[in-house]
Amino acid sequence: MSDNNSRRRFLLGTAGLAATSAVAGMAGSSSGAQASVAPGASTSAGGGGDAKRAITLASRRRLGSLKVSSIGLGCQTMPGNLYGPVSSRENMVAIIRTAVDQGVTLFDTAEVYGPLESERILGEALRPVRDRVVIASKFGFEVDQQTGERGGLNSRPDNIRRSVDGMLRRLRTDHIDLLYQHRVDPQVPIEDVAGTVKELMAAGKVRHWGLSEPGLKTIRRAHAVQPLTAIQNEYNLLWRGAEDQVLPLCQELGIGFVCWAPLAYGFTTGTINPYTRFARGDFRAVVPRHSRENMAANMAVVQLVQEWAVRKGVTSGQLSLAWLRAQKPWIVPIPSATRTSHLLENIGTEEVTFTGDELQQFTTALNAIEIQGERLPAPVLAQTGVEAPMP
């Protein structure tokens, strides 16, 4: 059997399993999406099924002047305290190294993921291949650099410098490729933030910078002081708020766009549903759109995705990521993965394309579905779209 035919078999096999997962899992509980093991797959130390002939991610995209793989790897869930426990720290390191081997170059983390632990995991995993990858991390909160105890927002210049020095130690590197302000601090002018980052760039500690979930005016003001490389916002089939103003502004200014939660916390993969019971401590349990009533209404999106996934011989997750990638050539999704099988499935999205007619048909059907429920808990939602104060 040829490699292409073997890959096709993998996609069809996982697509079929994904299409039935919403039914098969009705009475189950979930601390995360469960992997579909493809025909001919083997179980690895990464905690899931690995396709024997996994695709190598070859395509690249530009975030501003920064070239990265067209799909990145989000490392937020790897400490095991966001979507529930993970298999082991060693397996997370192995998954990151597999991602490198399969062509992923963009790895996304943050000071508060863990806190601190996600950066430590990433630093250990990428140290042998540091010159082959792009590391993105984020500052913006008060975090004790020893204990990881987290406080509120803090983007004062001294805290930014302290945060970056801590990142460099944990990531075992001398520079951060892409440094984001995690959330806009309503007490600190963005000019002060941008000026501090500019100084860090001059010192060689930072190479590019960006903002996550900022206000529109803040984007323009920040970009005027030190040009931004990327904006990182939530963007997926359930939340498309960036389309109204943020994406047009990115296009105007030549800024790339990185999608966090590109699979809507696993919802568009079909692995969670109104009957899902999340593990204790799973962040998804407190997301308003995950109430039983809202999820029941939003299952129309899952049904649409699954129908198209079967039609195209791919998985629901791949269909979801492919739709995002089709929107703009400077959009890069960063799905998380704590199982090797999930990682390989996500990378396989590179082979999934839409014709112009297919993209229009799918998007028209998606537009007809009214999404129910807020995308984040109220306190977290209040930190999005914030405008920084004037100097």
GROMACS .gro file of C-alpha atoms in nm:
model
  391
    1MET     CA    1   0.000   0.000   0.000
    2SER     CA    2   0.136   0.346  -0.091
    3ASP     CA    3   0.202   0.611   0.173
    4ASN     CA    4  -0.082   0.823   0.031
    5ASN     CA    5  -0.329   0.537   0.046
    6SER     CA    6  -0.215   0.447   0.396
    7ARG     CA    7  -0.263   0.806   0.510
    8ARG     CA    8  -0.607   0.814   0.350
    9ARG     CA    9  -0.696   0.500   0.541
   10PHE     CA   10  -0.585   0.666   0.866
   11LEU     CA   11  -0.798   0.973   0.797
   12LEU     CA   12  -1.105   0.769   0.706
   13GLY     CA   13  -1.066   0.542   1.005
   14THR     CA   14  -1.041   0.823   1.256
   15ALA     CA   15  -1.315   1.019   1.083
   16GLY     CA   16  -1.554   0.729   1.119
   17LEU     CA   17  -1.474   0.691   1.487
   18ALA     CA   18  -1.508   1.065   1.545
   19ALA     CA   19  -1.847   1.068   1.378
   20THR     CA   20  -1.984   0.817   1.628
   21SER     CA   21  -1.814   0.954   1.941
   22ALA     CA   22  -2.098   1.185   2.039
   23VAL     CA   23  -2.333   0.888   2.054
   24ALA     CA   24  -2.092   0.638   2.206
   25GLY     CA   25  -1.992   0.878   2.484
   26MET     CA   26  -2.341   0.986   2.593
   27ALA     CA   27  -2.320   0.837   2.940
   28GLY     CA   28  -1.946   0.880   2.990
   29SER     CA   29  -1.733   1.126   3.182
   30SER     CA   30  -1.447   1.326   3.036
   31SER     CA   31  -1.129   1.490   3.151
   32GLY     CA   32  -1.026   1.545   2.789
   33ALA     CA   33  -1.084   1.420   2.438
   34GLN     CA   34  -1.018   1.049   2.399
   35ALA     CA   35  -0.808   0.944   2.103
   36SER     CA   36  -0.930   0.735   1.814
   37VAL     CA   37  -0.674   0.466   1.730
   38ALA     CA   38  -0.643   0.419   1.358
   39PRO     CA   39  -0.612   0.086   1.180
   40GLY     CA   40  -0.247  -0.015   1.188
   41ALA     CA   41  -0.167   0.225   1.472
   42SER     CA   42   0.053   0.150   1.769
   43THR     CA   43   0.045   0.270   2.128
   44SER     CA   44   0.333   0.496   2.226
   45ALA     CA   45   0.479   0.635   2.545
   46GLY     CA   46   0.293   0.954   2.457
   47GLY     CA   47  -0.029   0.800   2.581
   48GLY     CA   48  -0.223   0.738   2.260
   49GLY     CA   49  -0.229   0.571   1.921
   50ASP     CA   50   0.032   0.681   1.669
   51ALA     CA   51  -0.015   0.637   1.295
   52LYS     CA   52   0.280   0.436   1.166
   53ARG     CA   53   0.305   0.664   0.864
   54ALA     CA   54   0.243   1.005   1.017
   55ILE     CA   55   0.248   1.313   0.797
   56THR     CA   56   0.535   1.557   0.834
   57LEU     CA   57   0.413   1.916   0.847
   58ALA     CA   58   0.586   2.094   0.561
   59SER     CA   59   0.394   2.417   0.498
   60ARG     CA   60   0.496   2.743   0.661
   61ARG     CA   61   0.314   3.067   0.728
   62ARG     CA   62   0.420   3.419   0.822
   63LEU     CA   63   0.318   3.601   1.135
   64GLY     CA   64   0.440   3.945   1.038
   65SER     CA   65   0.808   3.879   0.956
   66LEU     CA   66   0.823   3.556   1.159
   67LYS     CA   67   0.801   3.227   0.967
   68VAL     CA   68   0.638   2.936   1.153
   69SER     CA   69   0.474   2.602   1.084
   70SER     CA   70   0.116   2.633   0.960
   71ILE     CA   71  -0.003   2.453   1.274
   72GLY     CA   72   0.155   2.508   1.614
   73LEU     CA   73   0.137   2.324   1.943
   74GLY     CA   74  -0.031   2.482   2.244
   75CYS     CA   75   0.126   2.366   2.570
   76GLN     CA   76  -0.126   2.507   2.817
   77THR     CA   77  -0.275   2.170   2.912
   78MET     CA   78   0.055   1.989   2.966
   79PRO     CA   79   0.092   2.064   3.340
   80GLY     CA   80  -0.231   1.867   3.389
   81ASN     CA   81  -0.430   2.125   3.583
   82LEU     CA   82  -0.651   2.275   3.312
   83TYR     CA   83  -0.841   1.989   3.145
   84GLY     CA   84  -0.761   1.734   3.412
   85PRO     CA   85  -0.456   1.514   3.478
   86VAL     CA   86  -0.216   1.406   3.203
   87SER     CA   87  -0.035   1.074   3.170
   88SER     CA   88   0.304   1.199   3.290
   89ARG     CA   89   0.551   1.484   3.256
   90GLU     CA   90   0.786   1.256   3.063
   91ASN     CA   91   0.514   1.187   2.809
   92MET     CA   92   0.455   1.559   2.760
   93VAL     CA   93   0.825   1.604   2.682
   94ALA     CA   94   0.802   1.313   2.437
   95ILE     CA   95   0.499   1.466   2.263
   96ILE     CA   96   0.680   1.798   2.215
   97ARG     CA   97   0.981   1.620   2.068
   98THR     CA   98   0.754   1.420   1.836
   99ALA     CA   99   0.601   1.748   1.723
  100VAL     CA  100   0.947   1.876   1.631
  101ASP     CA  101   1.024   1.556   1.443
  102GLN     CA  102   0.696   1.594   1.249
  103GLY     CA  103   0.768   1.949   1.139
  104VAL     CA  104   0.601   2.168   1.402
  105THR     CA  105   0.809   2.478   1.471
  106LEU     CA  106   0.572   2.702   1.677
  107PHE     CA  107   0.534   2.615   2.046
  108ASP     CA  108   0.311   2.828   2.266
  109THR     CA  109   0.324   2.859   2.644
  110ALA     CA  110   0.290   3.124   2.918
  111GLU     CA  111   0.419   3.213   3.261
  112VAL     CA  112   0.079   3.134   3.419
  113TYR     CA  113   0.038   2.791   3.258
  114GLY     CA  114   0.101   2.567   3.554
  115PRO     CA  115   0.197   2.833   3.668
  116LEU     CA  116   0.559   2.809   3.548
  117GLU     CA  117   0.548   2.433   3.481
  118SER     CA  118   0.449   2.449   3.115
  119GLU     CA  119   0.756   2.659   3.042
  120ARG     CA  120   0.975   2.412   3.231
  121ILE     CA  121   0.838   2.119   3.031
  122LEU     CA  122   0.886   2.305   2.705
  123GLY     CA  123   1.236   2.414   2.800
  124GLU     CA  124   1.343   2.058   2.874
  125ALA     CA  125   1.189   1.921   2.556
  126LEU     CA  126   1.326   2.182   2.317
  127ARG     CA  127   1.673   2.238   2.455
  128PRO     CA  128   1.840   1.994   2.210
  129VAL     CA  129   1.667   2.156   1.910
  130ARG     CA  130   1.642   2.519   2.021
  131ASP     CA  131   1.772   2.660   1.692
  132ARG     CA  132   1.500   2.478   1.494
  133VAL     CA  133   1.193   2.611   1.673
  134VAL     CA  134   0.997   2.924   1.763
  135ILE     CA  135   0.904   2.961   2.130
  136ALA     CA  136   0.617   3.191   2.226
  137SER     CA  137   0.539   3.281   2.585
  138LYS     CA  138   0.333   3.541   2.770
  139PHE     CA  139   0.364   3.784   3.061
  140GLY     CA  140   0.104   4.004   3.224
  141PHE     CA  141   0.020   3.867   3.568
  142GLU     CA  142   0.180   3.887   3.911
  143VAL     CA  143   0.354   3.550   3.950
  144ASP     CA  144   0.599   3.455   4.223
  145GLN     CA  145   0.904   3.329   4.032
  146GLN     CA  146   0.985   3.071   4.300
  147THR     CA  147   0.648   2.936   4.415
  148GLY     CA  148   0.432   3.010   4.112
  149GLU     CA  149   0.172   3.178   4.331
  150ARG     CA  150  -0.039   3.393   4.103
  151GLY     CA  151  -0.187   3.736   4.165
  152GLY     CA  152  -0.373   3.982   3.945
  153LEU     CA  153  -0.279   4.162   3.628
  154ASN     CA  154   0.059   4.334   3.631
  155SER     CA  155   0.226   4.473   3.319
  156ARG     CA  156   0.441   4.732   3.490
  157PRO     CA  157   0.787   4.749   3.332
  158ASP     CA  158   0.970   4.602   3.632
  159ASN     CA  159   0.737   4.303   3.637
  160ILE     CA  160   0.776   4.248   3.263
  161ARG     CA  161   1.155   4.238   3.299
  162ARG     CA  162   1.131   4.003   3.598
  163SER     CA  163   0.890   3.776   3.410
  164VAL     CA  164   1.111   3.754   3.102
  165ASP     CA  165   1.419   3.669   3.306
  166GLY     CA  166   1.224   3.389   3.470
  167MET     CA  167   1.102   3.264   3.134
  168LEU     CA  168   1.456   3.247   2.998
  169ARG     CA  169   1.564   3.031   3.293
  170ARG     CA  170   1.269   2.794   3.269
  171LEU     CA  171   1.284   2.769   2.890
  172ARG     CA  172   1.662   2.715   2.900
  173THR     CA  173   1.727   2.972   2.633
  174ASP     CA  174   1.874   3.318   2.587
  175HIS     CA  175   1.578   3.464   2.397
  176ILE     CA  176   1.201   3.444   2.354
  177ASP     CA  177   1.106   3.432   1.986
  178LEU     CA  178   0.755   3.571   2.036
  179LEU     CA  179   0.657   3.744   2.361
  180TYR     CA  180   0.291   3.832   2.422
  181GLN     CA  181   0.121   4.051   2.675
  182HIS     CA  182  -0.123   3.789   2.806
  183ARG     CA  183  -0.398   4.038   2.889
  184VAL     CA  184  -0.408   4.416   2.870
  185ASP     CA  185  -0.346   4.578   3.209
  186PRO     CA  186  -0.604   4.857   3.259
  187GLN     CA  187  -0.359   5.033   3.493
  188VAL     CA  188  -0.058   5.051   3.260
  189PRO     CA  189  -0.040   5.248   2.932
  190ILE     CA  190   0.038   5.022   2.641
  191GLU     CA  191   0.312   5.266   2.542
  192ASP     CA  192   0.497   5.171   2.863
  193VAL     CA  193   0.453   4.803   2.784
  194ALA     CA  194   0.566   4.838   2.423
  195GLY     CA  195   0.860   5.053   2.526
  196THR     CA  196   0.975   4.792   2.777
  197VAL     CA  197   0.947   4.514   2.520
  198LYS     CA  198   1.141   4.730   2.275
  199GLU     CA  199   1.422   4.756   2.531
  200LEU     CA  200   1.418   4.378   2.580
  201MET     CA  201   1.443   4.332   2.204
  202ALA     CA  202   1.741   4.568   2.191
  203ALA     CA  203   1.902   4.357   2.465
  204GLY     CA  204   1.850   4.039   2.259
  205LYS     CA  205   1.613   3.878   2.508
  206VAL     CA  206   1.305   3.907   2.283
  207ARG     CA  207   1.280   3.892   1.903
  208HIS     CA  208   0.911   3.954   1.828
  209TRP     CA  209   0.608   4.054   2.029
  210GLY     CA  210   0.231   4.042   2.031
  211LEU     CA  211  -0.088   4.090   2.230
  212SER     CA  212  -0.356   3.846   2.343
  213GLU     CA  213  -0.724   3.947   2.351
  214PRO     CA  214  -0.653   4.325   2.335
  215GLY     CA  215  -0.879   4.617   2.250
  216LEU     CA  216  -0.862   4.753   1.896
  217LYS     CA  217  -0.725   5.095   1.992
  218THR     CA  218  -0.461   4.926   2.206
  219ILE     CA  219  -0.343   4.727   1.904
  220ARG     CA  220  -0.288   5.044   1.703
  221ARG     CA  221  -0.112   5.224   1.987
  222ALA     CA  222   0.117   4.929   2.063
  223HIS     CA  223   0.201   4.881   1.696
  224ALA     CA  224   0.299   5.247   1.664
  225VAL     CA  225   0.566   5.209   1.936
  226GLN     CA  226   0.701   4.866   1.838
  227PRO     CA  227   0.546   4.679   1.542
  228LEU     CA  228   0.346   4.375   1.649
  229THR     CA  229   0.407   4.033   1.500
  230ALA     CA  230   0.089   3.857   1.612
  231ILE     CA  231  -0.243   3.887   1.789
  232GLN     CA  232  -0.352   3.575   1.977
  233ASN     CA  233  -0.728   3.549   2.034
  234GLU     CA  234  -0.980   3.271   2.066
  235TYR     CA  235  -1.107   3.174   1.721
  236ASN     CA  236  -1.298   2.860   1.635
  237LEU     CA  237  -1.626   2.740   1.489
  238LEU     CA  238  -1.811   2.842   1.807
  239TRP     CA  239  -1.646   3.182   1.856
  240ARG     CA  240  -1.577   3.397   1.551
  241GLY     CA  241  -1.570   3.740   1.713
  242ALA     CA  242  -1.232   3.822   1.560
  243GLU     CA  243  -1.385   3.831   1.214
  244ASP     CA  244  -1.568   4.160   1.269
  245GLN     CA  245  -1.279   4.396   1.343
  246VAL     CA  246  -0.965   4.222   1.468
  247LEU     CA  247  -0.884   4.024   1.153
  248PRO     CA  248  -0.941   4.326   0.924
  249LEU     CA  249  -0.712   4.532   1.149
  250CYS     CA  250  -0.444   4.261   1.140
  251GLN     CA  251  -0.462   4.258   0.762
  252GLU     CA  252  -0.436   4.638   0.748
  253LEU     CA  253  -0.129   4.647   0.973
  254GLY     CA  254   0.043   4.331   0.848
  255ILE     CA  255   0.005   4.147   1.180
  256GLY     CA  256  -0.035   3.768   1.196
  257PHE     CA  257  -0.314   3.598   1.389
  258VAL     CA  258  -0.278   3.297   1.619
  259CYS     CA  259  -0.592   3.105   1.723
  260TRP     CA  260  -0.609   2.975   2.078
  261ALA     CA  261  -0.875   2.710   2.153
  262PRO     CA  262  -0.907   2.637   1.779
  263LEU     CA  263  -1.107   2.321   1.858
  264ALA     CA  264  -1.333   2.503   2.107
  265TYR     CA  265  -1.190   2.309   2.405
  266GLY     CA  266  -1.253   1.985   2.214
  267PHE     CA  267  -1.619   2.052   2.143
  268THR     CA  268  -1.589   2.060   1.765
  269THR     CA  269  -1.406   1.726   1.768
  270GLY     CA  270  -1.729   1.567   1.891
  271THR     CA  271  -1.570   1.426   2.207
  272ILE     CA  272  -1.777   1.624   2.458
  273ASN     CA  273  -2.153   1.663   2.459
  274PRO     CA  274  -2.446   1.755   2.693
  275TYR     CA  275  -2.397   1.430   2.887
  276THR     CA  276  -2.026   1.478   2.949
  277ARG     CA  277  -1.917   1.506   3.311
  278PHE     CA  278  -1.582   1.680   3.344
  279ALA     CA  279  -1.317   1.569   3.587
  280ARG     CA  280  -1.274   1.768   3.906
  281GLY     CA  281  -1.079   2.087   3.838
  282ASP     CA  282  -1.140   2.077   3.461
  283PHE     CA  283  -1.169   2.441   3.350
  284ARG     CA  284  -1.427   2.351   3.087
  285ALA     CA  285  -1.683   2.275   3.356
  286VAL     CA  286  -1.719   2.646   3.439
  287VAL     CA  287  -1.744   2.771   3.080
  288PRO     CA  288  -2.104   2.895   3.029
  289ARG     CA  289  -2.143   2.751   2.680
  290HIS     CA  290  -2.074   2.407   2.833
  291SER     CA  291  -2.392   2.400   3.039
  292ARG     CA  292  -2.613   2.108   2.937
  293GLU     CA  293  -2.870   2.339   2.774
  294ASN     CA  294  -2.615   2.540   2.578
  295MET     CA  295  -2.424   2.235   2.464
  296ALA     CA  296  -2.747   2.073   2.346
  297ALA     CA  297  -2.818   2.378   2.129
  298ASN     CA  298  -2.460   2.396   2.003
  299MET     CA  299  -2.450   2.031   1.899
  300ALA     CA  300  -2.582   2.153   1.564
  301VAL     CA  301  -2.228   2.272   1.495
  302VAL     CA  302  -2.086   1.929   1.581
  303GLN     CA  303  -2.339   1.761   1.353
  304LEU     CA  304  -2.244   1.993   1.068
  305VAL     CA  305  -1.873   1.930   1.121
  306GLN     CA  306  -1.919   1.554   1.141
  307GLU     CA  307  -2.125   1.546   0.822
  308TRP     CA  308  -1.854   1.735   0.636
  309ALA     CA  309  -1.578   1.530   0.794
  310VAL     CA  310  -1.730   1.208   0.665
  311ARG     CA  311  -1.789   1.370   0.327
  312LYS     CA  312  -1.421   1.463   0.299
  313GLY     CA  313  -1.279   1.151   0.465
  314VAL     CA  314  -1.114   1.333   0.757
  315THR     CA  315  -1.173   1.372   1.130
  316SER     CA  316  -1.393   1.639   1.285
  317GLY     CA  317  -1.090   1.801   1.444
  318GLN     CA  318  -0.908   1.816   1.112
  319LEU     CA  319  -1.212   1.967   0.944
  320SER     CA  320  -1.232   2.233   1.218
  321LEU     CA  321  -0.865   2.328   1.188
  322ALA     CA  322  -0.875   2.324   0.808
  323TRP     CA  323  -1.161   2.574   0.808
  324LEU     CA  324  -0.956   2.813   1.025
  325ARG     CA  325  -0.650   2.779   0.803
  326ALA     CA  326  -0.864   2.852   0.497
  327GLN     CA  327  -0.971   3.193   0.626
  328LYS     CA  328  -0.639   3.376   0.581
  329PRO     CA  329  -0.284   3.267   0.488
  330TRP     CA  330  -0.151   3.444   0.799
  331ILE     CA  331  -0.373   3.258   1.048
  332VAL     CA  332  -0.206   2.983   1.255
  333PRO     CA  333  -0.404   2.760   1.495
  334ILE     CA  334  -0.227   2.620   1.802
  335PRO     CA  335  -0.428   2.317   1.919
  336SER     CA  336  -0.311   2.154   2.239
  337ALA     CA  337  -0.232   1.785   2.262
  338THR     CA  338  -0.153   1.559   2.557
  339ARG     CA  339  -0.175   1.240   2.350
  340THR     CA  340   0.051   1.163   2.057
  341SER     CA  341  -0.245   1.046   1.850
  342HIS     CA  342  -0.411   1.386   1.889
  343LEU     CA  343  -0.091   1.561   1.785
  344LEU     CA  344  -0.055   1.350   1.471
  345GLU     CA  345  -0.421   1.396   1.386
  346ASN     CA  346  -0.386   1.774   1.413
  347ILE     CA  347  -0.074   1.775   1.197
  348GLY     CA  348  -0.265   1.571   0.937
  349THR     CA  349  -0.483   1.878   0.879
  350GLU     CA  350  -0.218   1.992   0.632
  351GLU     CA  351  -0.367   1.750   0.380
  352VAL     CA  352  -0.723   1.880   0.427
  353THR     CA  353  -0.839   2.153   0.188
  354PHE     CA  354  -1.163   2.318   0.083
  355THR     CA  355  -1.255   2.421  -0.268
  356GLY     CA  356  -1.400   2.769  -0.297
  357ASP     CA  357  -1.752   2.626  -0.334
  358GLU     CA  358  -1.706   2.391  -0.036
  359LEU     CA  359  -1.583   2.672   0.186
  360GLN     CA  360  -1.881   2.886   0.093
  361GLN     CA  361  -2.129   2.602   0.148
  362PHE     CA  362  -1.986   2.508   0.486
  363THR     CA  363  -1.962   2.867   0.609
  364THR     CA  364  -2.318   2.944   0.496
  365ALA     CA  365  -2.446   2.646   0.693
  366LEU     CA  366  -2.235   2.750   0.994
  367ASN     CA  367  -2.372   3.105   0.978
  368ALA     CA  368  -2.725   2.969   1.011
  369ILE     CA  369  -2.651   2.819   1.356
  370GLU     CA  370  -2.698   3.046   1.657
  371ILE     CA  371  -2.436   2.968   1.921
  372GLN     CA  372  -2.559   2.963   2.280
  373GLY     CA  373  -2.362   3.060   2.592
  374GLU     CA  374  -2.068   3.290   2.671
  375ARG     CA  375  -1.727   3.163   2.567
  376LEU     CA  376  -1.560   3.227   2.905
  377PRO     CA  377  -1.660   3.270   3.270
  378ALA     CA  378  -1.754   3.632   3.350
  379PRO     CA  379  -1.432   3.727   3.539
  380VAL     CA  380  -1.212   3.594   3.257
  381LEU     CA  381  -1.432   3.743   2.985
  382ALA     CA  382  -1.401   4.085   3.152
  383GLN     CA  383  -1.025   4.077   3.077
  384THR     CA  384  -1.078   4.049   2.699
  385GLY     CA  385  -1.106   4.340   2.458
  386VAL     CA  386  -0.970   4.581   2.722
  387GLU     CA  387  -0.824   4.916   2.617
  388ALA     CA  388  -0.508   5.027   2.796
  389PRO     CA  389  -0.518   5.370   2.967
  390MET     CA  390  -0.359   5.670   2.799
  391PRO     CA  391  -0.013   5.777   2.919
   0.00000   0.00000   0.00000
